[in-house]
């Protein structure tokens, strides 16, 4: 169970990171994105969707 949860969280993080990269807010090489939590990434992605 624990590994499934971790995989799901990592998958969601990658989803939000890709949204931020696609929106042009960050570069794919930006390592700072990997250090953010899922909640922080989700908040950034919501700001991109709602100007």
mmCIF file with all atom_site columns, C-alpha atoms in Angstrom, residues 6-41:
data_model
loop_
_atom_site.group_PDB
_atom_site.id
_atom_site.type_symbol
_atom_site.label_atom_id
_atom_site.label_alt_id
_atom_site.label_comp_id
_atom_site.label_asym_id
_atom_site.label_entity_id
_atom_site.label_seq_id
_atom_site.pdbx_PDB_ins_code
_atom_site.Cartn_x
_atom_site.Cartn_y
_atom_site.Cartn_z
_atom_site.occupancy
_atom_site.B_iso_or_equiv
_atom_site.pdbx_formal_charge
_atom_site.auth_seq_id
_atom_site.auth_comp_id
_atom_site.auth_asym_id
_atom_site.auth_atom_id
_atom_site.pdbx_PDB_model_num
ATOM 1  C CA . UNK A 1 6  ? 4.153  7.113  -3.074  1.00 0.00 ? 6  UNK A CA 1
ATOM 2  C CA . UNK A 1 7  ? 3.803  6.270  -6.763  1.00 0.00 ? 7  UNK A CA 1
ATOM 3  C CA . UNK A 1 8  ? 0.504  8.144  -6.947  1.00 0.00 ? 8  UNK A CA 1
ATOM 4  C CA . UNK A 1 9  ? 1.985  11.222 -5.280  1.00 0.00 ? 9  UNK A CA 1
ATOM 5  C CA . UNK A 1 10 ? 5.008  11.192 -7.592  1.00 0.00 ? 10 UNK A CA 1
ATOM 6  C CA . UNK A 1 11 ? 2.720  10.804 -10.600 1.00 0.00 ? 11 UNK A CA 1
ATOM 7  C CA . UNK A 1 12 ? 0.636  13.807 -9.550  1.00 0.00 ? 12 UNK A CA 1
ATOM 8  C CA . UNK A 1 13 ? 3.771  15.861 -8.909  1.00 0.00 ? 13 UNK A CA 1
ATOM 9  C CA . UNK A 1 14 ? 5.011  15.091 -12.429 1.00 0.00 ? 14 UNK A CA 1
ATOM 10 C CA . UNK A 1 15 ? 1.599  16.057 -13.816 1.00 0.00 ? 15 UNK A CA 1
ATOM 11 C CA . UNK A 1 16 ? 1.697  19.484 -12.145 1.00 0.00 ? 16 UNK A CA 1
ATOM 12 C CA . UNK A 1 17 ? 5.361  20.023 -13.030 1.00 0.00 ? 17 UNK A CA 1
ATOM 13 C CA . UNK A 1 18 ? 4.558  19.341 -16.674 1.00 0.00 ? 18 UNK A CA 1
ATOM 14 C CA . UNK A 1 19 ? 1.639  21.797 -16.551 1.00 0.00 ? 19 UNK A CA 1
ATOM 15 C CA . UNK A 1 20 ? 3.947  24.509 -15.201 1.00 0.00 ? 20 UNK A CA 1
ATOM 16 C CA . UNK A 1 21 ? 6.584  23.789 -17.836 1.00 0.00 ? 21 UNK A CA 1
ATOM 17 C CA . UNK A 1 22 ? 3.974  23.773 -20.625 1.00 0.00 ? 22 UNK A CA 1
ATOM 18 C CA . UNK A 1 23 ? 2.644  27.116 -19.378 1.00 0.00 ? 23 UNK A CA 1
ATOM 19 C CA . UNK A 1 24 ? 6.143  28.570 -19.754 1.00 0.00 ? 24 UNK A CA 1
ATOM 20 C CA . UNK A 1 25 ? 6.525  29.456 -16.096 1.00 0.00 ? 25 UNK A CA 1
ATOM 21 C CA . UNK A 1 26 ? 9.532  27.195 -15.527 1.00 0.00 ? 26 UNK A CA 1
ATOM 22 C CA . UNK A 1 27 ? 12.213 25.430 -17.514 1.00 0.00 ? 27 UNK A CA 1
ATOM 23 C CA . UNK A 1 28 ? 12.406 21.642 -17.600 1.00 0.00 ? 28 UNK A CA 1
ATOM 24 C CA . UNK A 1 29 ? 15.897 21.922 -16.110 1.00 0.00 ? 29 UNK A CA 1
ATOM 25 C CA . UNK A 1 30 ? 14.644 23.837 -13.060 1.00 0.00 ? 30 UNK A CA 1
ATOM 26 C CA . UNK A 1 31 ? 15.500 21.565 -10.127 1.00 0.00 ? 31 UNK A CA 1
ATOM 27 C CA . UNK A 1 32 ? 13.498 23.710 -7.704  1.00 0.00 ? 32 UNK A CA 1
ATOM 28 C CA . UNK A 1 33 ? 10.277 22.141 -8.986  1.00 0.00 ? 33 UNK A CA 1
ATOM 29 C CA . UNK A 1 34 ? 11.356 18.685 -7.833  1.00 0.00 ? 34 UNK A CA 1
ATOM 30 C CA . UNK A 1 35 ? 11.828 19.922 -4.275  1.00 0.00 ? 35 UNK A CA 1
ATOM 31 C CA . UNK A 1 36 ? 8.296  21.322 -3.960  1.00 0.00 ? 36 UNK A CA 1
ATOM 32 C CA . UNK A 1 37 ? 5.528  19.369 -2.282  1.00 0.00 ? 37 UNK A CA 1
ATOM 33 C CA . UNK A 1 38 ? 2.447  18.166 -4.119  1.00 0.00 ? 38 UNK A CA 1
ATOM 34 C CA . UNK A 1 39 ? 0.379  20.850 -2.384  1.00 0.00 ? 39 UNK A CA 1
ATOM 35 C CA . UNK A 1 40 ? 2.791  23.605 -3.444  1.00 0.00 ? 40 UNK A CA 1
ATOM 36 C CA . UNK A 1 41 ? 2.831  22.391 -7.043  1.00 0.00 ? 41 UNK A CA 1
#
